[in-house]
Amino acid sequence: MAQHPNRDSIGDDVHALSTLLLDNQTLEDTLQHVSQLAVRTIPGCEAAGMTIFEKGKPTTAGATDEWVLAIDKHQYSSKEGPCLDAARTGKVVESRDIPQDARWKTFTERAAKDGLMSSLSIPLQVRGETLGALNLYSKTLSAFEGTGAANADLFGEHAAVAVANAYTFANALRLSENLKEALKSRELIGEAKGILMAREGVTEDEAFEMLRRASQRANLKLRDIAQELVNKIEARKPLGEPTDASSDE
């Protein structure tokens, strides 16, 4: 079982949750650190992970080991289990004796064979919205009684904020990258149109139409056709079929 430091509070680890985005640049890293902090912080916890819903389907993020992935897979395949209940109800779900827990017969039978004896799932809620659940697992019966459950509840509140911030940051970063790519594509297509306008004596609209037809013939994106045109002009090589935007259909 994981060893936990003796302390009156988990203030240090809660503070660590608030600084994760300052130390890690990817969503995956942040979720991984949340799970690792849970194992370090919560008495009785031997492994942890998070169930996050993507397009309505549960997936495991930030698992501390392959055992967590196996346990979660049993829940997803049987469509029952503590993490799913916690995410659906927004309430903490604890099982002190997995083999004897009658709430999820299919899941508990499979999980017990893999060594799971007790679990604690805390909903990740921010402003009334449930993002998923933080799942704590142990190979010991009643592992989360007493301070384990109390610490887990406090940890879960701050973990939810950290996860929400991580997703917001990741989405903002993704949007920024998409905008950068869009601007690059527009500049590249503009350069390709300028080449055709100067070489063929056509208007801007006519140059764009030439690129569009070449894109259709070659079954390539307009940006790729523009890039090929620019590359060939820069290399002072003649354009070849079927990507030659100046050729007739």
Short mmCIF file of C-alpha atoms in Angstrom, two decimals:
data_model
loop_
_atom_site.label_atom_id
_atom_site.label_comp_id
_atom_site.label_asym_id
_atom_site.label_seq_id
_atom_site.Cartn_x
_atom_site.Cartn_y
_atom_site.Cartn_z
CA MET A 1 0.00 0.00 0.00
CA ALA A 2 1.18 3.52 -0.74
CA GLN A 3 2.76 5.33 2.22
CA HIS A 4 1.35 8.73 3.18
CA PRO A 5 3.05 11.40 5.28
CA ASN A 6 1.53 12.15 8.68
CA ARG A 7 0.05 15.62 8.60
CA ASP A 8 -2.92 17.51 10.06
CA SER A 9 -4.02 18.85 6.70
CA ILE A 10 -3.44 18.40 2.99
CA GLY A 11 -2.73 22.08 2.41
CA ASP A 12 0.56 21.46 0.64
CA ASP A 13 -0.99 19.16 -1.94
CA VAL A 14 -4.05 21.36 -2.42
CA HIS A 15 -1.65 24.21 -3.16
CA ALA A 16 0.17 21.94 -5.59
CA LEU A 17 -3.11 21.45 -7.48
CA SER A 18 -3.48 25.20 -7.93
CA THR A 19 -0.02 25.52 -9.48
CA LEU A 20 -0.17 22.59 -11.92
CA LEU A 21 -0.86 24.77 -14.96
CA LEU A 22 2.19 26.85 -14.13
CA ASP A 23 4.40 23.77 -14.26
CA ASN A 24 2.82 21.72 -17.06
CA GLN A 25 1.90 22.77 -20.56
CA THR A 26 -0.25 19.85 -21.63
CA LEU A 27 -3.64 18.62 -20.51
CA GLU A 28 -2.29 15.06 -20.20
CA ASP A 29 0.48 16.16 -17.85
CA THR A 30 -1.92 18.05 -15.62
CA LEU A 31 -4.37 15.14 -15.29
CA GLN A 32 -1.49 12.76 -14.58
CA HIS A 33 -0.22 14.99 -11.78
CA VAL A 34 -3.68 15.25 -10.21
CA SER A 35 -3.90 11.45 -10.02
CA GLN A 36 -0.38 11.13 -8.62
CA LEU A 37 -1.12 13.75 -5.97
CA ALA A 38 -4.25 11.81 -4.98
CA VAL A 39 -2.19 8.68 -4.29
CA ARG A 40 0.32 10.69 -2.31
CA THR A 41 -2.28 12.65 -0.35
CA ILE A 42 -5.19 10.36 0.46
CA PRO A 43 -4.65 7.59 3.06
CA GLY A 44 -5.53 4.16 1.73
CA CYS A 45 -5.24 5.14 -1.95
CA GLU A 46 -2.96 2.84 -3.93
CA ALA A 47 -3.90 3.95 -7.44
CA ALA A 48 -5.98 6.70 -9.01
CA GLY A 49 -7.36 8.02 -12.24
CA MET A 50 -10.11 10.20 -13.63
CA THR A 51 -13.18 9.30 -15.61
CA ILE A 52 -13.89 12.08 -18.09
CA PHE A 53 -16.77 12.13 -20.54
CA GLU A 54 -15.92 12.91 -24.16
CA LYS A 55 -18.91 13.20 -26.49
CA GLY A 56 -21.00 11.40 -23.89
CA LYS A 57 -18.66 8.43 -23.55
CA PRO A 58 -16.49 7.76 -20.47
CA THR A 59 -12.74 7.60 -20.85
CA THR A 60 -9.90 7.35 -18.35
CA ALA A 61 -7.46 10.23 -18.05
CA GLY A 62 -4.38 10.59 -15.88
CA ALA A 63 -4.29 6.99 -14.64
CA THR A 64 -1.38 6.23 -12.33
CA ASP A 65 -0.92 2.70 -13.70
CA GLU A 66 -2.33 -0.01 -15.96
CA TRP A 67 -4.33 -1.48 -13.08
CA VAL A 68 -6.53 1.64 -13.02
CA LEU A 69 -7.16 1.31 -16.75
CA ALA A 70 -8.19 -2.33 -16.30
CA ILE A 71 -10.60 -1.52 -13.46
CA ASP A 72 -12.14 1.37 -15.37
CA LYS A 73 -12.52 -0.78 -18.47
CA HIS A 74 -14.68 -3.18 -16.46
CA GLN A 75 -16.93 -0.28 -15.50
CA TYR A 76 -17.25 1.05 -19.03
CA SER A 77 -17.93 -2.35 -20.60
CA SER A 78 -20.53 -3.29 -17.99
CA LYS A 79 -21.93 0.26 -17.93
CA GLU A 80 -21.99 0.23 -14.14
CA GLY A 81 -19.68 1.00 -11.24
CA PRO A 82 -18.72 3.62 -8.64
CA CYS A 83 -17.08 6.12 -10.98
CA LEU A 84 -20.06 6.14 -13.34
CA ASP A 85 -22.49 6.58 -10.45
CA ALA A 86 -20.41 9.44 -9.02
CA ALA A 87 -20.30 11.21 -12.36
CA ARG A 88 -24.02 10.71 -13.01
CA THR A 89 -25.31 11.66 -9.56
CA GLY A 90 -22.73 14.25 -8.53
CA LYS A 91 -22.31 12.43 -5.20
CA VAL A 92 -19.36 10.67 -3.57
CA VAL A 93 -19.61 6.90 -4.04
CA GLU A 94 -17.69 4.58 -1.72
CA SER A 95 -17.41 0.80 -1.69
CA ARG A 96 -15.72 -0.71 1.35
CA ASP A 97 -16.04 -4.30 0.14
CA ILE A 98 -16.02 -4.63 -3.64
CA PRO A 99 -16.44 -8.45 -3.76
CA GLN A 100 -19.60 -8.23 -1.63
CA ASP A 101 -21.05 -5.01 -3.10
CA ALA A 102 -24.42 -5.85 -4.68
CA ARG A 103 -24.88 -2.49 -6.41
CA TRP A 104 -22.85 -3.44 -9.48
CA LYS A 105 -22.85 -7.22 -9.79
CA THR A 106 -21.09 -7.53 -13.16
CA PHE A 107 -18.47 -4.89 -12.40
CA THR A 108 -17.64 -6.08 -8.88
CA GLU A 109 -17.21 -9.67 -10.02
CA ARG A 110 -14.71 -8.63 -12.70
CA ALA A 111 -12.92 -6.03 -10.57
CA ALA A 112 -12.51 -8.38 -7.60
CA LYS A 113 -10.74 -10.86 -9.85
CA ASP A 114 -8.26 -8.08 -10.66
CA GLY A 115 -7.65 -7.44 -6.95
CA LEU A 116 -9.83 -4.40 -6.27
CA MET A 117 -11.13 -4.53 -2.69
CA SER A 118 -12.37 -0.99 -2.04
CA SER A 119 -12.90 2.23 -3.95
CA LEU A 120 -13.86 5.86 -3.54
CA SER A 121 -15.13 7.99 -6.44
CA ILE A 122 -15.47 11.76 -6.05
CA PRO A 123 -17.43 13.78 -8.63
CA LEU A 124 -15.44 16.55 -10.30
CA GLN A 125 -17.85 19.48 -10.14
CA VAL A 126 -17.32 23.11 -11.10
CA ARG A 127 -20.15 25.68 -10.92
CA GLY A 128 -22.77 22.95 -10.79
CA GLU A 129 -21.40 21.06 -13.78
CA THR A 130 -20.01 17.54 -13.34
CA LEU A 131 -16.93 16.97 -15.50
CA GLY A 132 -16.40 13.35 -14.44
CA ALA A 133 -15.06 11.61 -11.36
CA LEU A 134 -11.78 11.14 -9.53
CA ASN A 135 -11.40 7.43 -8.80
CA LEU A 136 -9.36 6.08 -5.89
CA TYR A 137 -8.64 2.36 -5.71
CA SER A 138 -7.16 0.01 -3.11
CA LYS A 139 -6.41 -3.70 -2.75
CA THR A 140 -7.40 -3.47 0.93
CA LEU A 141 -10.94 -3.69 2.35
CA SER A 142 -12.37 -0.46 3.85
CA ALA A 143 -9.25 1.43 2.82
CA PHE A 144 -10.89 4.87 2.83
CA GLU A 145 -12.58 4.92 6.22
CA GLY A 146 -11.95 7.92 8.46
CA THR A 147 -9.37 10.41 7.27
CA GLY A 148 -9.16 8.87 3.81
CA ALA A 149 -12.71 9.84 2.87
CA ALA A 150 -12.45 13.27 4.52
CA ASN A 151 -9.22 14.14 2.73
CA ALA A 152 -10.57 12.79 -0.54
CA ASP A 153 -13.61 15.07 -0.37
CA LEU A 154 -11.47 18.18 0.13
CA PHE A 155 -8.96 17.06 -2.48
CA GLY A 156 -11.76 16.41 -4.97
CA GLU A 157 -13.08 19.97 -4.70
CA HIS A 158 -9.73 21.45 -5.66
CA ALA A 159 -8.99 18.73 -8.21
CA ALA A 160 -12.19 19.65 -10.06
CA VAL A 161 -11.03 23.25 -10.39
CA ALA A 162 -7.59 22.13 -11.57
CA VAL A 163 -9.13 19.83 -14.19
CA ALA A 164 -11.55 22.51 -15.39
CA ASN A 165 -8.72 25.01 -15.70
CA ALA A 166 -6.61 22.46 -17.56
CA TYR A 167 -9.37 21.83 -20.09
CA THR A 168 -9.98 25.57 -20.53
CA PHE A 169 -6.28 26.15 -21.07
CA ALA A 170 -6.02 23.25 -23.52
CA ASN A 171 -9.04 24.46 -25.52
CA ALA A 172 -7.66 27.99 -25.64
CA LEU A 173 -4.29 26.68 -26.80
CA ARG A 174 -5.96 24.51 -29.45
CA LEU A 175 -7.99 27.49 -30.70
CA SER A 176 -4.85 29.61 -30.85
CA GLU A 177 -3.01 26.96 -32.87
CA ASN A 178 -5.98 26.59 -35.24
CA LEU A 179 -6.07 30.34 -35.80
CA LYS A 180 -2.35 30.38 -36.51
CA GLU A 181 -2.76 27.59 -39.06
CA ALA A 182 -5.69 29.39 -40.67
CA LEU A 183 -3.62 32.57 -41.02
CA LYS A 184 -0.71 30.62 -42.49
CA SER A 185 -3.04 28.99 -45.01
CA ARG A 186 -4.56 32.32 -46.00
CA GLU A 187 -1.13 33.87 -46.49
CA LEU A 188 0.06 30.89 -48.52
CA ILE A 189 -3.00 30.91 -50.77
CA GLY A 190 -2.61 34.65 -51.20
CA GLU A 191 1.00 34.16 -52.29
CA ALA A 192 -0.03 31.46 -54.77
CA LYS A 193 -2.74 33.71 -56.21
CA GLY A 194 -0.19 36.51 -56.62
CA ILE A 195 2.09 34.18 -58.57
CA LEU A 196 -0.70 33.20 -60.96
CA MET A 197 -1.90 36.79 -61.36
CA ALA A 198 1.59 37.94 -62.34
CA ARG A 199 2.39 34.95 -64.56
CA GLU A 200 -0.98 34.41 -66.25
CA GLY A 201 -2.30 37.97 -66.30
CA VAL A 202 -5.52 37.00 -64.53
CA THR A 203 -7.60 38.65 -61.82
CA GLU A 204 -7.51 37.62 -58.19
CA ASP A 205 -10.84 35.77 -58.52
CA GLU A 206 -9.62 33.98 -61.64
CA ALA A 207 -6.39 32.99 -59.90
CA PHE A 208 -8.36 31.54 -56.99
CA GLU A 209 -10.56 29.60 -59.40
CA MET A 210 -7.46 28.13 -61.06
CA LEU A 211 -6.20 26.95 -57.67
CA ARG A 212 -9.60 25.53 -56.80
CA ARG A 213 -9.80 23.51 -60.04
CA ALA A 214 -6.27 22.19 -59.52
CA SER A 215 -7.23 21.19 -55.98
CA GLN A 216 -10.22 19.21 -57.26
CA ARG A 217 -8.23 17.49 -60.01
CA ALA A 218 -5.47 16.41 -57.66
CA ASN A 219 -7.85 15.65 -54.76
CA LEU A 220 -5.69 17.76 -52.47
CA LYS A 221 -6.49 20.58 -50.09
CA LEU A 222 -6.30 24.08 -51.53
CA ARG A 223 -3.52 24.89 -49.10
CA ASP A 224 -1.43 21.95 -50.33
CA ILE A 225 -1.89 23.02 -53.97
CA ALA A 226 -0.84 26.55 -53.07
CA GLN A 227 2.21 25.22 -51.19
CA GLU A 228 3.27 23.11 -54.18
CA LEU A 229 2.93 26.07 -56.51
CA VAL A 230 4.99 28.31 -54.24
CA ASN A 231 7.63 25.60 -53.76
CA LYS A 232 8.02 25.01 -57.48
CA ILE A 233 8.26 28.70 -58.28
CA GLU A 234 10.85 29.18 -55.55
CA ALA A 235 12.80 26.23 -56.97
CA ARG A 236 12.38 27.66 -60.49
CA LYS A 237 10.83 24.44 -61.73
CA PRO A 238 7.93 24.19 -64.18
CA LEU A 239 4.61 23.10 -62.78
CA GLY A 240 3.52 19.57 -63.66
CA GLU A 241 0.17 17.87 -64.01
CA PRO A 242 -2.21 17.34 -62.35
CA THR A 243 -1.40 20.06 -59.81
CA ASP A 244 -0.52 22.76 -62.32
CA ALA A 245 -3.07 25.43 -61.44
CA SER A 246 -2.63 27.16 -64.82
CA SER A 247 -3.56 24.13 -66.94
CA ASP A 248 -7.02 23.63 -68.46
CA GLU A 249 -9.39 20.98 -67.17
#
